[in-house]
């Protein structure tokens, strides 16, 4: 109950010793794909049978998940390292070598953290390895020893002119001012942070991550932006650090000061001269923990980048305090090289072959979502309103772990299925009709390593991909297991997209021939972005909370010029906050005032939570399995055939 796994049961020959389950698993793995290899093998004296001689499946014992049986506990140094890293990035106590990274709540963004942590521990794996092999044992078998150098790959310099990536071109064509376009994070820091020590640490980070020194010297919406990265040392850190005395301030007074200084820090961003980073130290005195506000222009940072930057800044600060040179982990593929590779990939035959797919995806326009169409001159950041709802830990755990494991789906697939159900049901109540499809702009982390020599696990920059998906969950009121049936449909629709939608941005923005075909297609009115898991702000203030998010603000904030046009009628940004009580799903819904009302948006937001709860309903999951054709690549079976086989198996 609550844990889906494949178990093998064996009966040794009479008088024979019971074989090592670890050896049996390796024997099976030599002939079968990873997903068909049992995660546990249980030896029995005899197989339990029903009175008519069939296997009594209900009488088969569950494997002992608490015992340190062979094949579960780590037996090599690599497995021990990966077990520890699994537990750290997923926020769980213990991990066995047979447990799946994704069944434990992992996702594509957290997999990048795992890859980075493994490299720091001396092991080289890729995000593709994590998706392909999933378990500690399988990953340990393919991991390579890191070379231990802090230099980038030969010929991969992050210094020089930078070409536009699809997301940067999208932002340019959006129009409006971008000087304040940013992401922010407020950290709790030690009382003895020290101004000079902080400046030295920030200088180390600026010199190590090239894109943080980027200059945007031409900004016109109808011509490519001119961007360039100068040599390390060209951007001094000291002018980018501000100290604010907040001794004696607490509660609302401190919060108001932080808010005021955040606005001033946004005003100091200067992308034309390389001022992409601002750091504000709120010094509470020698005996109280301070706060550090980091404000980064969005052109040089995304949700994954923060998971690289904060640990690097912490390590650099610690080294500065010890009078040592900071040894930050190496950067693989530079952002500059990545941009060049994207430009080449946009013209490749395999990408141009995707044009028909994206034309079909955006073929049919949708009815207006709100009271009127979006007006870029009228609907700007200054008119935006927002609403944030949070899910309790028990329900969040079901969404992140139980449902994906039981229905063979990713966290993103679960969330998007619930969103499609919520939006189509919400529209049906308001407008009637029988249309069950919804067009959504889906944001992804964009770090798709489409070639074996690409390594973005340690690269800072704005990598986000943005692509339209038409999701059709069907009519849940006409299904015996509505949640499972909807998830199967949406899962297959998402998995039909090559490289998680990377090709759309390439064809829409970097290939002039295909761009003309896609430029006039309907634009989604809704965008969805799952930012992954972050450590939740802590109220305790102990030493273990240093260099973690502070509860005075959101875990990840955003800044923008009030005149920047909004790109969608409704934007949904979701993240998971990992706290002591468990993970909490937090969803922020933003919309332009006058297009939608708060009661309308709240109604839809609550419908989404209700749909997530419905997917978590165990009675629905027990009525049907979660396998779909994409789960079974070695056979050619339709969904109907898979469902029939599952039904016969359950009734046998």
Short mmCIF file of N, CA and C in Angstrom, two decimals, residues 27-116:
data_model
loop_
_atom_site.label_atom_id
_atom_site.label_comp_id
_atom_site.label_asym_id
_atom_site.label_seq_id
_atom_site.Cartn_x
_atom_site.Cartn_y
_atom_site.Cartn_z
N UNK A 27 21.20 -11.01 -13.30
CA UNK A 27 20.95 -11.98 -14.35
C UNK A 27 19.74 -11.55 -15.19
N UNK A 28 18.68 -11.13 -14.53
CA UNK A 28 17.48 -10.69 -15.25
C UNK A 28 17.77 -9.41 -16.04
N UNK A 29 18.56 -8.50 -15.44
CA UNK A 29 18.87 -7.23 -16.09
C UNK A 29 19.66 -7.42 -17.38
N UNK A 30 20.36 -8.55 -17.51
CA UNK A 30 21.13 -8.80 -18.72
C UNK A 30 20.22 -9.12 -19.90
N UNK A 31 18.99 -9.50 -19.63
CA UNK A 31 18.08 -9.90 -20.70
C UNK A 31 16.88 -8.97 -20.86
N UNK A 32 16.58 -8.16 -19.85
CA UNK A 32 15.37 -7.34 -19.87
C UNK A 32 15.71 -5.87 -19.63
N UNK A 33 14.86 -4.94 -20.11
CA UNK A 33 15.07 -3.51 -19.82
C UNK A 33 14.90 -3.23 -18.33
N UNK A 34 15.43 -2.10 -17.90
CA UNK A 34 15.48 -1.79 -16.46
C UNK A 34 14.12 -1.82 -15.79
N UNK A 35 13.07 -1.31 -16.50
CA UNK A 35 11.78 -1.21 -15.84
C UNK A 35 11.12 -2.58 -15.62
N UNK A 36 11.66 -3.65 -16.25
CA UNK A 36 11.11 -4.99 -16.05
C UNK A 36 11.91 -5.80 -15.04
N UNK A 37 12.96 -5.21 -14.48
CA UNK A 37 13.79 -5.91 -13.50
C UNK A 37 13.17 -5.72 -12.12
N UNK A 38 12.87 -6.79 -11.39
CA UNK A 38 12.26 -6.63 -10.06
C UNK A 38 13.14 -5.79 -9.13
N UNK A 39 12.52 -4.93 -8.37
CA UNK A 39 13.28 -4.15 -7.39
C UNK A 39 13.54 -4.97 -6.13
N UNK A 40 12.83 -6.07 -5.98
CA UNK A 40 13.07 -6.97 -4.84
C UNK A 40 12.80 -8.40 -5.30
N UNK A 41 13.53 -9.33 -4.74
CA UNK A 41 13.33 -10.76 -5.02
C UNK A 41 13.12 -11.47 -3.69
N UNK A 42 12.02 -12.21 -3.58
CA UNK A 42 11.65 -12.89 -2.34
C UNK A 42 11.68 -14.40 -2.58
N UNK A 43 12.46 -15.11 -1.78
CA UNK A 43 12.54 -16.57 -1.88
C UNK A 43 11.47 -17.22 -1.01
N UNK A 44 10.77 -18.21 -1.55
CA UNK A 44 9.69 -18.91 -0.85
C UNK A 44 9.94 -20.42 -0.89
N UNK A 45 9.42 -21.13 0.11
CA UNK A 45 9.48 -22.59 0.08
C UNK A 45 8.57 -23.15 -1.00
N UNK A 46 7.45 -22.48 -1.22
CA UNK A 46 6.51 -22.91 -2.27
C UNK A 46 5.66 -21.69 -2.64
N UNK A 47 5.12 -21.70 -3.85
CA UNK A 47 4.23 -20.64 -4.27
C UNK A 47 2.82 -20.90 -3.74
N UNK A 48 2.16 -19.89 -3.18
CA UNK A 48 0.79 -20.11 -2.67
C UNK A 48 -0.19 -20.28 -3.84
N UNK A 49 -1.08 -21.27 -3.70
CA UNK A 49 -2.04 -21.57 -4.76
C UNK A 49 -3.46 -21.47 -4.24
N UNK A 50 -4.38 -21.16 -5.13
CA UNK A 50 -5.80 -21.15 -4.80
C UNK A 50 -6.32 -22.58 -4.86
N UNK A 51 -7.54 -22.84 -4.36
CA UNK A 51 -8.08 -24.21 -4.41
C UNK A 51 -8.13 -24.80 -5.82
N UNK A 52 -8.27 -23.96 -6.85
CA UNK A 52 -8.32 -24.51 -8.21
C UNK A 52 -6.94 -24.57 -8.85
N UNK A 53 -5.87 -24.36 -8.07
CA UNK A 53 -4.52 -24.57 -8.55
C UNK A 53 -3.84 -23.37 -9.19
N UNK A 54 -4.51 -22.19 -9.18
CA UNK A 54 -3.89 -20.99 -9.74
C UNK A 54 -3.07 -20.28 -8.67
N UNK A 55 -2.18 -19.44 -9.12
CA UNK A 55 -1.36 -18.67 -8.19
C UNK A 55 -2.25 -17.75 -7.36
N UNK A 56 -2.11 -17.81 -6.04
CA UNK A 56 -2.86 -16.93 -5.14
C UNK A 56 -2.02 -15.67 -4.90
N UNK A 57 -2.23 -14.67 -5.76
CA UNK A 57 -1.38 -13.47 -5.69
C UNK A 57 -1.53 -12.73 -4.36
N UNK A 58 -2.75 -12.75 -3.82
CA UNK A 58 -2.96 -12.03 -2.57
C UNK A 58 -2.21 -12.65 -1.41
N UNK A 59 -1.84 -13.91 -1.52
CA UNK A 59 -1.12 -14.59 -0.44
C UNK A 59 0.40 -14.41 -0.55
N UNK A 60 0.86 -13.80 -1.63
CA UNK A 60 2.30 -13.56 -1.75
C UNK A 60 2.73 -12.52 -0.72
N UNK A 61 3.77 -12.78 0.05
CA UNK A 61 4.18 -11.82 1.09
C UNK A 61 4.85 -10.59 0.48
N UNK A 62 4.66 -9.45 1.15
CA UNK A 62 5.35 -8.23 0.73
C UNK A 62 6.82 -8.34 1.11
N UNK A 63 7.71 -7.76 0.30
CA UNK A 63 9.13 -7.76 0.67
C UNK A 63 9.35 -6.94 1.93
N UNK A 64 10.33 -7.34 2.71
CA UNK A 64 10.66 -6.63 3.94
C UNK A 64 11.51 -5.42 3.59
N UNK A 65 10.89 -4.23 3.61
CA UNK A 65 11.60 -3.02 3.22
C UNK A 65 12.49 -2.49 4.33
N UNK A 66 12.38 -3.05 5.51
CA UNK A 66 13.21 -2.56 6.62
C UNK A 66 14.46 -3.38 6.80
N UNK A 67 14.46 -4.58 6.27
CA UNK A 67 15.62 -5.45 6.46
C UNK A 67 16.75 -5.05 5.53
N UNK A 68 17.97 -5.23 5.99
CA UNK A 68 19.14 -4.92 5.18
C UNK A 68 19.48 -6.12 4.31
N UNK A 69 18.52 -6.54 3.49
CA UNK A 69 18.70 -7.72 2.66
C UNK A 69 19.67 -7.42 1.54
N UNK A 70 20.36 -8.47 1.03
CA UNK A 70 21.27 -8.26 -0.09
C UNK A 70 20.55 -7.60 -1.25
N UNK A 71 21.20 -6.62 -1.88
CA UNK A 71 20.60 -5.92 -3.00
C UNK A 71 19.87 -4.67 -2.59
N UNK A 72 19.69 -4.43 -1.28
CA UNK A 72 19.02 -3.21 -0.84
C UNK A 72 20.02 -2.21 -0.25
N UNK A 73 20.79 -2.65 0.69
CA UNK A 73 21.77 -1.75 1.29
C UNK A 73 22.94 -1.55 0.33
N UNK A 74 23.54 -0.36 0.38
CA UNK A 74 24.69 -0.06 -0.47
C UNK A 74 25.86 -0.98 -0.11
N UNK A 75 26.54 -1.49 -1.12
CA UNK A 75 27.68 -2.39 -0.88
C UNK A 75 28.98 -1.85 -1.46
N UNK A 76 28.91 -0.73 -2.18
CA UNK A 76 30.13 -0.13 -2.73
C UNK A 76 30.17 1.34 -2.36
N UNK A 77 31.34 1.94 -2.51
CA UNK A 77 31.48 3.36 -2.19
C UNK A 77 30.61 4.22 -3.10
N UNK A 78 30.51 3.84 -4.37
CA UNK A 78 29.66 4.60 -5.29
C UNK A 78 28.20 4.54 -4.87
N UNK A 79 27.74 3.35 -4.51
CA UNK A 79 26.35 3.22 -4.08
C UNK A 79 26.09 4.01 -2.80
N UNK A 80 27.03 3.97 -1.86
CA UNK A 80 26.87 4.75 -0.63
C UNK A 80 26.76 6.24 -0.95
N UNK A 81 27.61 6.72 -1.86
CA UNK A 81 27.57 8.13 -2.24
C UNK A 81 26.24 8.49 -2.87
N UNK A 82 25.77 7.67 -3.79
CA UNK A 82 24.52 7.98 -4.48
C UNK A 82 23.31 7.84 -3.56
N UNK A 83 23.34 6.87 -2.63
CA UNK A 83 22.26 6.77 -1.64
C UNK A 83 22.18 8.06 -0.82
N UNK A 84 23.33 8.56 -0.41
CA UNK A 84 23.36 9.81 0.37
C UNK A 84 22.83 10.99 -0.45
N UNK A 85 23.24 11.07 -1.71
CA UNK A 85 22.80 12.18 -2.56
C UNK A 85 21.31 12.09 -2.86
N UNK A 86 20.80 10.90 -3.12
CA UNK A 86 19.35 10.72 -3.31
C UNK A 86 18.61 11.30 -2.11
N UNK A 87 19.05 10.91 -0.91
CA UNK A 87 18.37 11.35 0.32
C UNK A 87 18.46 12.86 0.48
N UNK A 88 19.62 13.45 0.16
CA UNK A 88 19.81 14.89 0.35
C UNK A 88 18.91 15.70 -0.58
N UNK A 89 18.91 15.39 -1.87
CA UNK A 89 18.17 16.23 -2.81
C UNK A 89 16.67 15.97 -2.75
N UNK A 90 16.26 14.79 -2.25
CA UNK A 90 14.84 14.46 -2.19
C UNK A 90 14.24 14.67 -0.80
N UNK A 91 15.10 14.98 0.18
CA UNK A 91 14.60 15.25 1.53
C UNK A 91 14.01 14.04 2.21
N UNK A 92 14.59 12.85 1.98
CA UNK A 92 14.12 11.63 2.65
C UNK A 92 15.23 11.12 3.56
N UNK A 93 14.85 10.25 4.50
CA UNK A 93 15.81 9.81 5.52
C UNK A 93 16.79 8.78 4.96
N UNK A 94 16.28 7.73 4.36
CA UNK A 94 17.13 6.64 3.88
C UNK A 94 16.68 6.22 2.49
N UNK A 95 17.62 5.78 1.70
CA UNK A 95 17.33 5.32 0.35
C UNK A 95 18.02 3.99 0.12
N UNK A 96 17.28 3.00 -0.38
CA UNK A 96 17.87 1.73 -0.75
C UNK A 96 18.37 1.76 -2.19
N UNK A 97 19.26 0.85 -2.53
CA UNK A 97 19.87 0.90 -3.85
C UNK A 97 18.90 0.53 -4.97
N UNK A 98 17.74 -0.05 -4.64
CA UNK A 98 16.78 -0.46 -5.65
C UNK A 98 15.63 0.53 -5.84
N UNK A 99 15.62 1.62 -5.09
CA UNK A 99 14.49 2.54 -5.17
C UNK A 99 14.67 3.53 -6.31
N UNK A 100 13.58 3.83 -6.99
CA UNK A 100 13.60 4.72 -8.14
C UNK A 100 13.65 6.18 -7.69
N UNK A 101 14.51 6.94 -8.31
CA UNK A 101 14.63 8.37 -8.03
C UNK A 101 13.29 9.08 -8.20
N UNK A 102 12.53 8.70 -9.22
CA UNK A 102 11.28 9.40 -9.51
C UNK A 102 10.14 8.91 -8.63
N UNK A 103 10.17 7.65 -8.20
CA UNK A 103 9.15 7.17 -7.27
C UNK A 103 9.29 7.85 -5.91
N UNK A 104 10.49 8.33 -5.60
CA UNK A 104 10.73 8.99 -4.32
C UNK A 104 10.43 10.49 -4.37
N UNK A 105 9.93 10.98 -5.50
CA UNK A 105 9.55 12.39 -5.61
C UNK A 105 10.48 13.22 -6.45
N UNK A 106 11.44 12.60 -7.12
CA UNK A 106 12.35 13.35 -7.97
C UNK A 106 11.66 13.84 -9.24
N UNK A 107 12.24 14.86 -9.85
CA UNK A 107 11.75 15.36 -11.13
C UNK A 107 12.95 15.80 -11.95
N UNK A 108 12.69 16.34 -13.14
CA UNK A 108 13.78 16.68 -14.05
C UNK A 108 14.69 17.76 -13.48
N UNK A 109 14.12 18.70 -12.73
CA UNK A 109 14.94 19.78 -12.16
C UNK A 109 15.80 19.24 -11.02
N UNK A 110 15.22 18.42 -10.16
CA UNK A 110 16.00 17.86 -9.06
C UNK A 110 17.08 16.91 -9.59
N UNK A 111 16.82 16.29 -10.74
CA UNK A 111 17.84 15.41 -11.31
C UNK A 111 19.11 16.18 -11.65
N UNK A 112 18.97 17.45 -12.03
CA UNK A 112 20.14 18.29 -12.32
C UNK A 112 20.93 18.54 -11.03
N UNK A 113 20.21 18.74 -9.91
CA UNK A 113 20.89 18.86 -8.62
C UNK A 113 21.65 17.59 -8.28
N UNK A 114 21.02 16.44 -8.55
CA UNK A 114 21.67 15.16 -8.27
C UNK A 114 22.95 15.03 -9.08
N UNK A 115 22.90 15.40 -10.35
CA UNK A 115 24.08 15.33 -11.23
C UNK A 115 25.19 16.23 -10.70
N UNK A 116 24.81 17.44 -10.28
CA UNK A 116 25.81 18.39 -9.76
C UNK A 116 26.42 17.87 -8.46
#
